[in-house]
């Protein structure tokens, strides 16, 4: 049986390359391609592929949002994420349920190997990503302990989403709260951490291992 794939990347040239690479493998079948996170999510819902190959950084509804929604809906499709560099993104993707993390500058054969490994039910994480993930995890755990002394669990959750680059509107949608409530939480976070706004919060979160 073939491995049914949905490929998602907002860069047309890179997406074309992915399609060509996967089309060369006899056991791969590309059932859909997507240029946005929303398109990727709809394809997964409708086509139920074995694996979604997903670029993490897409405008608007990005790869992280797709992973969160797939986890929320308990979709059975496994996810392999692509990232240009790992600055904690791989760890976050794994936390959200991704089964594989591949750096975009790695050899194409490694992506092919990754897809077969994930389809077989095993995780795949590049060695460099795994090392960085372990270091980042320890740093984040220490950071969360510090934040927990002054912030509520909901405020920590919002701070983490802001650190991922999400707007107040996206944060509200992710947490099923109003945008006004999200902004009120942010105001409390700024006050408690003595920060001057969103930029200050993002810098603070980066210092705690969140990117």
JSON list of C-alpha atoms in Angstrom, two decimals:
[
{"chain": "A", "resi": 1, "resn": "UNK", "atom": "CA", "xyz": [0.00, 0.00, 0.00]},
{"chain": "A", "resi": 2, "resn": "UNK", "atom": "CA", "xyz": [1.18, 3.52, -0.78]},
{"chain": "A", "resi": 3, "resn": "UNK", "atom": "CA", "xyz": [1.89, 6.17, 1.83]},
{"chain": "A", "resi": 4, "resn": "UNK", "atom": "CA", "xyz": [-0.66, 8.93, 1.22]},
{"chain": "A", "resi": 5, "resn": "UNK", "atom": "CA", "xyz": [0.76, 12.43, 1.71]},
{"chain": "A", "resi": 6, "resn": "UNK", "atom": "CA", "xyz": [-0.45, 16.02, 1.96]},
{"chain": "A", "resi": 7, "resn": "UNK", "atom": "CA", "xyz": [2.39, 18.51, 1.39]},
{"chain": "A", "resi": 8, "resn": "UNK", "atom": "CA", "xyz": [2.14, 22.07, 2.78]},
{"chain": "A", "resi": 9, "resn": "UNK", "atom": "CA", "xyz": [4.54, 24.97, 2.23]},
{"chain": "A", "resi": 10, "resn": "UNK", "atom": "CA", "xyz": [3.90, 28.62, 1.32]},
{"chain": "A", "resi": 11, "resn": "UNK", "atom": "CA", "xyz": [6.94, 28.83, -1.00]},
{"chain": "A", "resi": 12, "resn": "UNK", "atom": "CA", "xyz": [5.89, 27.57, -4.46]},
{"chain": "A", "resi": 13, "resn": "UNK", "atom": "CA", "xyz": [9.39, 26.54, -5.58]},
{"chain": "A", "resi": 14, "resn": "UNK", "atom": "CA", "xyz": [10.04, 24.55, -2.40]},
{"chain": "A", "resi": 15, "resn": "UNK", "atom": "CA", "xyz": [6.57, 22.99, -2.56]},
{"chain": "A", "resi": 16, "resn": "UNK", "atom": "CA", "xyz": [7.16, 21.96, -6.19]},
{"chain": "A", "resi": 17, "resn": "UNK", "atom": "CA", "xyz": [10.43, 20.36, -5.10]},
{"chain": "A", "resi": 18, "resn": "UNK", "atom": "CA", "xyz": [8.65, 18.42, -2.37]},
{"chain": "A", "resi": 19, "resn": "UNK", "atom": "CA", "xyz": [6.07, 17.14, -4.83]},
{"chain": "A", "resi": 20, "resn": "UNK", "atom": "CA", "xyz": [8.76, 16.04, -7.29]},
{"chain": "A", "resi": 21, "resn": "UNK", "atom": "CA", "xyz": [10.80, 14.35, -4.56]},
{"chain": "A", "resi": 22, "resn": "UNK", "atom": "CA", "xyz": [7.85, 12.37, -3.22]},
{"chain": "A", "resi": 23, "resn": "UNK", "atom": "CA", "xyz": [6.55, 11.51, -6.70]},
{"chain": "A", "resi": 24, "resn": "UNK", "atom": "CA", "xyz": [9.82, 9.72, -7.42]},
{"chain": "A", "resi": 25, "resn": "UNK", "atom": "CA", "xyz": [9.14, 7.19, -4.65]},
{"chain": "A", "resi": 26, "resn": "UNK", "atom": "CA", "xyz": [6.96, 4.27, -5.75]},
{"chain": "A", "resi": 27, "resn": "UNK", "atom": "CA", "xyz": [5.39, 3.86, -2.32]},
{"chain": "A", "resi": 28, "resn": "UNK", "atom": "CA", "xyz": [4.46, 7.55, -1.96]},
{"chain": "A", "resi": 29, "resn": "UNK", "atom": "CA", "xyz": [1.22, 9.11, -3.22]},
{"chain": "A", "resi": 30, "resn": "UNK", "atom": "CA", "xyz": [0.75, 12.90, -3.02]},
{"chain": "A", "resi": 31, "resn": "UNK", "atom": "CA", "xyz": [-2.99, 13.34, -2.56]},
{"chain": "A", "resi": 32, "resn": "UNK", "atom": "CA", "xyz": [-2.93, 17.12, -2.07]},
{"chain": "A", "resi": 33, "resn": "UNK", "atom": "CA", "xyz": [-0.67, 20.14, -1.84]},
{"chain": "A", "resi": 34, "resn": "UNK", "atom": "CA", "xyz": [-1.36, 23.25, 0.21]},
{"chain": "A", "resi": 35, "resn": "UNK", "atom": "CA", "xyz": [0.07, 26.77, 0.29]},
{"chain": "A", "resi": 36, "resn": "UNK", "atom": "CA", "xyz": [-1.53, 27.82, 3.59]},
{"chain": "A", "resi": 37, "resn": "UNK", "atom": "CA", "xyz": [-2.14, 26.27, 6.96]},
{"chain": "A", "resi": 38, "resn": "UNK", "atom": "CA", "xyz": [-5.90, 26.44, 6.48]},
{"chain": "A", "resi": 39, "resn": "UNK", "atom": "CA", "xyz": [-5.65, 24.59, 3.16]},
{"chain": "A", "resi": 40, "resn": "UNK", "atom": "CA", "xyz": [-3.49, 21.93, 4.82]},
{"chain": "A", "resi": 41, "resn": "UNK", "atom": "CA", "xyz": [-5.97, 21.44, 7.64]},
{"chain": "A", "resi": 42, "resn": "UNK", "atom": "CA", "xyz": [-8.92, 21.15, 5.25]},
{"chain": "A", "resi": 43, "resn": "UNK", "atom": "CA", "xyz": [-7.02, 18.60, 3.14]},
{"chain": "A", "resi": 44, "resn": "UNK", "atom": "CA", "xyz": [-6.28, 16.51, 6.22]},
{"chain": "A", "resi": 45, "resn": "UNK", "atom": "CA", "xyz": [-9.91, 16.63, 7.32]},
{"chain": "A", "resi": 46, "resn": "UNK", "atom": "CA", "xyz": [-11.28, 15.66, 3.92]},
{"chain": "A", "resi": 47, "resn": "UNK", "atom": "CA", "xyz": [-8.66, 13.25, 2.57]},
{"chain": "A", "resi": 48, "resn": "UNK", "atom": "CA", "xyz": [-7.37, 11.67, 5.80]},
{"chain": "A", "resi": 49, "resn": "UNK", "atom": "CA", "xyz": [-3.81, 11.11, 4.51]},
{"chain": "A", "resi": 50, "resn": "UNK", "atom": "CA", "xyz": [-1.28, 8.98, 6.35]},
{"chain": "A", "resi": 51, "resn": "UNK", "atom": "CA", "xyz": [1.13, 11.88, 6.80]},
{"chain": "A", "resi": 52, "resn": "UNK", "atom": "CA", "xyz": [1.01, 15.67, 6.59]},
{"chain": "A", "resi": 53, "resn": "UNK", "atom": "CA", "xyz": [4.35, 17.24, 5.65]},
{"chain": "A", "resi": 54, "resn": "UNK", "atom": "CA", "xyz": [4.07, 20.73, 7.12]},
{"chain": "A", "resi": 55, "resn": "UNK", "atom": "CA", "xyz": [6.15, 23.90, 6.99]},
{"chain": "A", "resi": 56, "resn": "UNK", "atom": "CA", "xyz": [6.01, 25.48, 10.45]},
{"chain": "A", "resi": 57, "resn": "UNK", "atom": "CA", "xyz": [6.40, 29.08, 9.36]},
{"chain": "A", "resi": 58, "resn": "UNK", "atom": "CA", "xyz": [3.54, 30.07, 7.07]},
{"chain": "A", "resi": 59, "resn": "UNK", "atom": "CA", "xyz": [1.76, 33.44, 7.17]},
{"chain": "A", "resi": 60, "resn": "UNK", "atom": "CA", "xyz": [-1.44, 33.70, 9.18]},
{"chain": "A", "resi": 61, "resn": "UNK", "atom": "CA", "xyz": [-2.67, 30.26, 10.26]},
{"chain": "A", "resi": 62, "resn": "UNK", "atom": "CA", "xyz": [0.80, 28.73, 10.55]},
{"chain": "A", "resi": 63, "resn": "UNK", "atom": "CA", "xyz": [2.07, 25.20, 11.09]},
{"chain": "A", "resi": 64, "resn": "UNK", "atom": "CA", "xyz": [1.81, 25.47, 14.87]},
{"chain": "A", "resi": 65, "resn": "UNK", "atom": "CA", "xyz": [-1.86, 26.45, 14.58]},
{"chain": "A", "resi": 66, "resn": "UNK", "atom": "CA", "xyz": [-2.46, 23.46, 12.29]},
{"chain": "A", "resi": 67, "resn": "UNK", "atom": "CA", "xyz": [-0.84, 21.10, 14.81]},
{"chain": "A", "resi": 68, "resn": "UNK", "atom": "CA", "xyz": [-2.91, 22.54, 17.67]},
{"chain": "A", "resi": 69, "resn": "UNK", "atom": "CA", "xyz": [-6.14, 22.13, 15.74]},
{"chain": "A", "resi": 70, "resn": "UNK", "atom": "CA", "xyz": [-5.27, 18.59, 14.64]},
{"chain": "A", "resi": 71, "resn": "UNK", "atom": "CA", "xyz": [-4.56, 17.70, 18.26]},
{"chain": "A", "resi": 72, "resn": "UNK", "atom": "CA", "xyz": [-7.82, 19.32, 19.37]},
{"chain": "A", "resi": 73, "resn": "UNK", "atom": "CA", "xyz": [-9.83, 17.39, 16.76]},
{"chain": "A", "resi": 74, "resn": "UNK", "atom": "CA", "xyz": [-7.85, 14.18, 17.43]},
{"chain": "A", "resi": 75, "resn": "UNK", "atom": "CA", "xyz": [-7.15, 13.67, 13.73]},
{"chain": "A", "resi": 76, "resn": "UNK", "atom": "CA", "xyz": [-5.32, 10.42, 13.01]},
{"chain": "A", "resi": 77, "resn": "UNK", "atom": "CA", "xyz": [-2.97, 11.81, 10.34]},
{"chain": "A", "resi": 78, "resn": "UNK", "atom": "CA", "xyz": [0.65, 11.88, 11.50]},
{"chain": "A", "resi": 79, "resn": "UNK", "atom": "CA", "xyz": [2.64, 15.08, 11.02]},
{"chain": "A", "resi": 80, "resn": "UNK", "atom": "CA", "xyz": [6.20, 15.67, 9.88]},
{"chain": "A", "resi": 81, "resn": "UNK", "atom": "CA", "xyz": [7.28, 19.29, 10.21]},
{"chain": "A", "resi": 82, "resn": "UNK", "atom": "CA", "xyz": [9.86, 21.21, 8.19]},
{"chain": "A", "resi": 83, "resn": "UNK", "atom": "CA", "xyz": [11.83, 24.09, 9.68]},
{"chain": "A", "resi": 84, "resn": "UNK", "atom": "CA", "xyz": [14.58, 26.27, 8.21]},
{"chain": "A", "resi": 85, "resn": "UNK", "atom": "CA", "xyz": [16.44, 26.36, 11.54]},
{"chain": "A", "resi": 86, "resn": "UNK", "atom": "CA", "xyz": [15.76, 24.97, 14.96]},
{"chain": "A", "resi": 87, "resn": "UNK", "atom": "CA", "xyz": [15.50, 27.61, 17.68]},
{"chain": "A", "resi": 88, "resn": "UNK", "atom": "CA", "xyz": [13.05, 25.69, 19.80]},
{"chain": "A", "resi": 89, "resn": "UNK", "atom": "CA", "xyz": [10.50, 25.24, 17.02]},
{"chain": "A", "resi": 90, "resn": "UNK", "atom": "CA", "xyz": [11.13, 21.51, 16.76]},
{"chain": "A", "resi": 91, "resn": "UNK", "atom": "CA", "xyz": [10.49, 20.98, 20.46]},
{"chain": "A", "resi": 92, "resn": "UNK", "atom": "CA", "xyz": [7.26, 22.96, 20.30]},
{"chain": "A", "resi": 93, "resn": "UNK", "atom": "CA", "xyz": [6.11, 20.95, 17.28]},
{"chain": "A", "resi": 94, "resn": "UNK", "atom": "CA", "xyz": [6.81, 17.68, 19.10]},
{"chain": "A", "resi": 95, "resn": "UNK", "atom": "CA", "xyz": [4.89, 18.93, 22.11]},
{"chain": "A", "resi": 96, "resn": "UNK", "atom": "CA", "xyz": [1.93, 19.58, 19.82]},
{"chain": "A", "resi": 97, "resn": "UNK", "atom": "CA", "xyz": [1.99, 16.05, 18.45]},
{"chain": "A", "resi": 98, "resn": "UNK", "atom": "CA", "xyz": [4.36, 16.09, 15.45]},
{"chain": "A", "resi": 99, "resn": "UNK", "atom": "CA", "xyz": [5.96, 12.70, 14.85]},
{"chain": "A", "resi": 100, "resn": "UNK", "atom": "CA", "xyz": [8.93, 13.95, 12.86]},
{"chain": "A", "resi": 101, "resn": "UNK", "atom": "CA", "xyz": [11.10, 17.08, 12.63]},
{"chain": "A", "resi": 102, "resn": "UNK", "atom": "CA", "xyz": [13.29, 17.71, 9.57]},
{"chain": "A", "resi": 103, "resn": "UNK", "atom": "CA", "xyz": [15.54, 20.70, 8.91]},
{"chain": "A", "resi": 104, "resn": "UNK", "atom": "CA", "xyz": [15.07, 22.12, 5.43]},
{"chain": "A", "resi": 105, "resn": "UNK", "atom": "CA", "xyz": [18.80, 22.10, 4.69]},
{"chain": "A", "resi": 106, "resn": "UNK", "atom": "CA", "xyz": [19.14, 18.36, 5.30]},
{"chain": "A", "resi": 107, "resn": "UNK", "atom": "CA", "xyz": [19.61, 15.92, 2.40]},
{"chain": "A", "resi": 108, "resn": "UNK", "atom": "CA", "xyz": [16.34, 15.03, 0.59]},
{"chain": "A", "resi": 109, "resn": "UNK", "atom": "CA", "xyz": [16.95, 11.32, 1.21]},
{"chain": "A", "resi": 110, "resn": "UNK", "atom": "CA", "xyz": [16.61, 11.99, 4.94]},
{"chain": "A", "resi": 111, "resn": "UNK", "atom": "CA", "xyz": [13.10, 13.37, 4.44]},
{"chain": "A", "resi": 112, "resn": "UNK", "atom": "CA", "xyz": [12.18, 10.25, 2.47]},
{"chain": "A", "resi": 113, "resn": "UNK", "atom": "CA", "xyz": [13.62, 8.08, 5.22]},
{"chain": "A", "resi": 114, "resn": "UNK", "atom": "CA", "xyz": [11.79, 10.14, 7.83]},
{"chain": "A", "resi": 115, "resn": "UNK", "atom": "CA", "xyz": [8.42, 9.67, 6.11]},
{"chain": "A", "resi": 116, "resn": "UNK", "atom": "CA", "xyz": [8.83, 5.90, 5.95]},
{"chain": "A", "resi": 117, "resn": "UNK", "atom": "CA", "xyz": [9.93, 5.80, 9.60]},
{"chain": "A", "resi": 118, "resn": "UNK", "atom": "CA", "xyz": [6.97, 7.87, 10.79]},
{"chain": "A", "resi": 119, "resn": "UNK", "atom": "CA", "xyz": [4.57, 5.81, 8.67]},
{"chain": "A", "resi": 120, "resn": "UNK", "atom": "CA", "xyz": [5.92, 2.71, 10.42]},
{"chain": "A", "resi": 121, "resn": "UNK", "atom": "CA", "xyz": [4.86, 4.22, 13.73]},
{"chain": "A", "resi": 122, "resn": "UNK", "atom": "CA", "xyz": [8.25, 5.47, 14.93]},
{"chain": "A", "resi": 123, "resn": "UNK", "atom": "CA", "xyz": [9.28, 9.07, 15.67]},
{"chain": "A", "resi": 124, "resn": "UNK", "atom": "CA", "xyz": [12.01, 10.86, 13.71]},
{"chain": "A", "resi": 125, "resn": "UNK", "atom": "CA", "xyz": [14.03, 13.75, 15.09]},
{"chain": "A", "resi": 126, "resn": "UNK", "atom": "CA", "xyz": [17.27, 15.01, 13.57]},
{"chain": "A", "resi": 127, "resn": "UNK", "atom": "CA", "xyz": [20.21, 14.56, 15.94]},
{"chain": "A", "resi": 128, "resn": "UNK", "atom": "CA", "xyz": [20.95, 18.29, 16.06]},
{"chain": "A", "resi": 129, "resn": "UNK", "atom": "CA", "xyz": [17.29, 19.05, 16.74]},
{"chain": "A", "resi": 130, "resn": "UNK", "atom": "CA", "xyz": [17.16, 16.45, 19.51]},
{"chain": "A", "resi": 131, "resn": "UNK", "atom": "CA", "xyz": [20.22, 17.89, 21.26]},
{"chain": "A", "resi": 132, "resn": "UNK", "atom": "CA", "xyz": [18.90, 21.42, 21.01]},
{"chain": "A", "resi": 133, "resn": "UNK", "atom": "CA", "xyz": [15.45, 20.27, 22.12]},
{"chain": "A", "resi": 134, "resn": "UNK", "atom": "CA", "xyz": [16.81, 18.69, 25.28]},
{"chain": "A", "resi": 135, "resn": "UNK", "atom": "CA", "xyz": [18.72, 21.85, 26.17]},
{"chain": "A", "resi": 136, "resn": "UNK", "atom": "CA", "xyz": [15.72, 24.05, 25.39]},
{"chain": "A", "resi": 137, "resn": "UNK", "atom": "CA", "xyz": [13.38, 21.84, 27.39]},
{"chain": "A", "resi": 138, "resn": "UNK", "atom": "CA", "xyz": [15.52, 22.19, 30.51]},
{"chain": "A", "resi": 139, "resn": "UNK", "atom": "CA", "xyz": [15.70, 25.96, 30.03]},
{"chain": "A", "resi": 140, "resn": "UNK", "atom": "CA", "xyz": [11.95, 26.22, 29.50]},
{"chain": "A", "resi": 141, "resn": "UNK", "atom": "CA", "xyz": [11.14, 24.14, 32.56]},
{"chain": "A", "resi": 142, "resn": "UNK", "atom": "CA", "xyz": [13.28, 26.48, 34.66]},
{"chain": "A", "resi": 143, "resn": "UNK", "atom": "CA", "xyz": [11.60, 29.48, 33.03]},
{"chain": "A", "resi": 144, "resn": "UNK", "atom": "CA", "xyz": [8.11, 28.16, 33.70]},
{"chain": "A", "resi": 145, "resn": "UNK", "atom": "CA", "xyz": [8.96, 27.61, 37.36]},
{"chain": "A", "resi": 146, "resn": "UNK", "atom": "CA", "xyz": [10.05, 31.25, 37.59]},
{"chain": "A", "resi": 147, "resn": "UNK", "atom": "CA", "xyz": [6.96, 32.54, 35.76]},
{"chain": "A", "resi": 148, "resn": "UNK", "atom": "CA", "xyz": [4.63, 30.36, 37.84]},
{"chain": "A", "resi": 149, "resn": "UNK", "atom": "CA", "xyz": [5.63, 32.38, 40.87]},
{"chain": "A", "resi": 150, "resn": "UNK", "atom": "CA", "xyz": [3.90, 35.48, 39.44]},
{"chain": "A", "resi": 151, "resn": "UNK", "atom": "CA", "xyz": [1.67, 34.39, 36.55]},
{"chain": "A", "resi": 152, "resn": "UNK", "atom": "CA", "xyz": [-1.44, 32.21, 36.41]},
{"chain": "A", "resi": 153, "resn": "UNK", "atom": "CA", "xyz": [-1.44, 29.07, 34.20]},
{"chain": "A", "resi": 154, "resn": "UNK", "atom": "CA", "xyz": [-3.63, 30.88, 31.63]},
{"chain": "A", "resi": 155, "resn": "UNK", "atom": "CA", "xyz": [-1.26, 33.86, 31.57]},
{"chain": "A", "resi": 156, "resn": "UNK", "atom": "CA", "xyz": [1.71, 31.53, 31.00]},
{"chain": "A", "resi": 157, "resn": "UNK", "atom": "CA", "xyz": [-0.18, 29.88, 28.13]},
{"chain": "A", "resi": 158, "resn": "UNK", "atom": "CA", "xyz": [-0.86, 33.26, 26.53]},
{"chain": "A", "resi": 159, "resn": "UNK", "atom": "CA", "xyz": [2.74, 34.37, 27.00]},
{"chain": "A", "resi": 160, "resn": "UNK", "atom": "CA", "xyz": [3.90, 31.20, 25.20]},
{"chain": "A", "resi": 161, "resn": "UNK", "atom": "CA", "xyz": [1.56, 31.87, 22.27]},
{"chain": "A", "resi": 162, "resn": "UNK", "atom": "CA", "xyz": [2.77, 35.47, 22.01]},
{"chain": "A", "resi": 163, "resn": "UNK", "atom": "CA", "xyz": [6.36, 34.19, 22.03]},
{"chain": "A", "resi": 164, "resn": "UNK", "atom": "CA", "xyz": [5.46, 32.09, 18.96]},
{"chain": "A", "resi": 165, "resn": "UNK", "atom": "CA", "xyz": [4.57, 35.30, 17.14]},
{"chain": "A", "resi": 166, "resn": "UNK", "atom": "CA", "xyz": [0.77, 35.14, 17.36]},
{"chain": "A", "resi": 167, "resn": "UNK", "atom": "CA", "xyz": [-1.44, 38.22, 17.45]},
{"chain": "A", "resi": 168, "resn": "UNK", "atom": "CA", "xyz": [-4.00, 38.83, 20.20]},
{"chain": "A", "resi": 169, "resn": "UNK", "atom": "CA", "xyz": [-6.75, 37.79, 17.78]},
{"chain": "A", "resi": 170, "resn": "UNK", "atom": "CA", "xyz": [-5.05, 34.46, 17.00]},
{"chain": "A", "resi": 171, "resn": "UNK", "atom": "CA", "xyz": [-4.39, 33.87, 20.71]},
{"chain": "A", "resi": 172, "resn": "UNK", "atom": "CA", "xyz": [-8.09, 34.47, 21.41]},
{"chain": "A", "resi": 173, "resn": "UNK", "atom": "CA", "xyz": [-9.11, 32.00, 18.70]},
{"chain": "A", "resi": 174, "resn": "UNK", "atom": "CA", "xyz": [-6.65, 29.39, 19.93]},
{"chain": "A", "resi": 175, "resn": "UNK", "atom": "CA", "xyz": [-7.94, 29.60, 23.52]},
{"chain": "A", "resi": 176, "resn": "UNK", "atom": "CA", "xyz": [-11.62, 30.13, 22.66]},
{"chain": "A", "resi": 177, "resn": "UNK", "atom": "CA", "xyz": [-11.78, 33.47, 24.49]},
{"chain": "A", "resi": 178, "resn": "UNK", "atom": "CA", "xyz": [-12.63, 36.98, 23.31]},
{"chain": "A", "resi": 179, "resn": "UNK", "atom": "CA", "xyz": [-9.91, 39.22, 21.92]},
{"chain": "A", "resi": 180, "resn": "UNK", "atom": "CA", "xyz": [-10.68, 41.68, 24.72]},
{"chain": "A", "resi": 181, "resn": "UNK", "atom": "CA", "xyz": [-10.06, 39.00, 27.33]},
{"chain": "A", "resi": 182, "resn": "UNK", "atom": "CA", "xyz": [-6.78, 38.06, 25.66]},
{"chain": "A", "resi": 183, "resn": "UNK", "atom": "CA", "xyz": [-5.65, 41.70, 25.72]},
{"chain": "A", "resi": 184, "resn": "UNK", "atom": "CA", "xyz": [-6.65, 42.01, 29.40]},
{"chain": "A", "resi": 185, "resn": "UNK", "atom": "CA", "xyz": [-4.53, 38.96, 30.23]},
{"chain": "A", "resi": 186, "resn": "UNK", "atom": "CA", "xyz": [-1.63, 40.51, 28.31]},
{"chain": "A", "resi": 187, "resn": "UNK", "atom": "CA", "xyz": [-1.97, 43.74, 30.28]},
{"chain": "A", "resi": 188, "resn": "UNK", "atom": "CA", "xyz": [-1.76, 41.76, 33.53]},
{"chain": "A", "resi": 189, "resn": "UNK", "atom": "CA", "xyz": [1.31, 39.89, 32.23]},
{"chain": "A", "resi": 190, "resn": "UNK", "atom": "CA", "xyz": [3.08, 43.15, 31.36]},
{"chain": "A", "resi": 191, "resn": "UNK", "atom": "CA", "xyz": [2.37, 44.53, 34.82]},
{"chain": "A", "resi": 192, "resn": "UNK", "atom": "CA", "xyz": [3.41, 41.40, 36.73]},
{"chain": "A", "resi": 193, "resn": "UNK", "atom": "CA", "xyz": [6.66, 40.97, 34.79]},
{"chain": "A", "resi": 194, "resn": "UNK", "atom": "CA", "xyz": [7.35, 44.74, 34.65]},
{"chain": "A", "resi": 195, "resn": "UNK", "atom": "CA", "xyz": [7.53, 44.75, 30.84]},
{"chain": "A", "resi": 196, "resn": "UNK", "atom": "CA", "xyz": [6.92, 47.60, 28.41]},
{"chain": "A", "resi": 197, "resn": "UNK", "atom": "CA", "xyz": [4.69, 45.70, 25.98]},
{"chain": "A", "resi": 198, "resn": "UNK", "atom": "CA", "xyz": [4.65, 42.92, 23.42]},
{"chain": "A", "resi": 199, "resn": "UNK", "atom": "CA", "xyz": [8.26, 43.39, 22.29]},
{"chain": "A", "resi": 200, "resn": "UNK", "atom": "CA", "xyz": [9.44, 43.29, 25.88]},
{"chain": "A", "resi": 201, "resn": "UNK", "atom": "CA", "xyz": [7.42, 40.13, 26.49]},
{"chain": "A", "resi": 202, "resn": "UNK", "atom": "CA", "xyz": [8.85, 38.40, 23.43]},
{"chain": "A", "resi": 203, "resn": "UNK", "atom": "CA", "xyz": [12.39, 39.26, 24.54]},
{"chain": "A", "resi": 204, "resn": "UNK", "atom": "CA", "xyz": [11.65, 37.98, 28.02]},
{"chain": "A", "resi": 205, "resn": "UNK", "atom": "CA", "xyz": [10.21, 34.72, 26.68]},
{"chain": "A", "resi": 206, "resn": "UNK", "atom": "CA", "xyz": [13.23, 34.23, 24.42]},
{"chain": "A", "resi": 207, "resn": "UNK", "atom": "CA", "xyz": [15.46, 34.55, 27.47]},
{"chain": "A", "resi": 208, "resn": "UNK", "atom": "CA", "xyz": [13.43, 31.72, 29.04]},
{"chain": "A", "resi": 209, "resn": "UNK", "atom": "CA", "xyz": [13.88, 29.43, 26.03]},
{"chain": "A", "resi": 210, "resn": "UNK", "atom": "CA", "xyz": [10.64, 30.22, 24.19]},
{"chain": "A", "resi": 211, "resn": "UNK", "atom": "CA", "xyz": [10.94, 31.31, 20.51]}
]
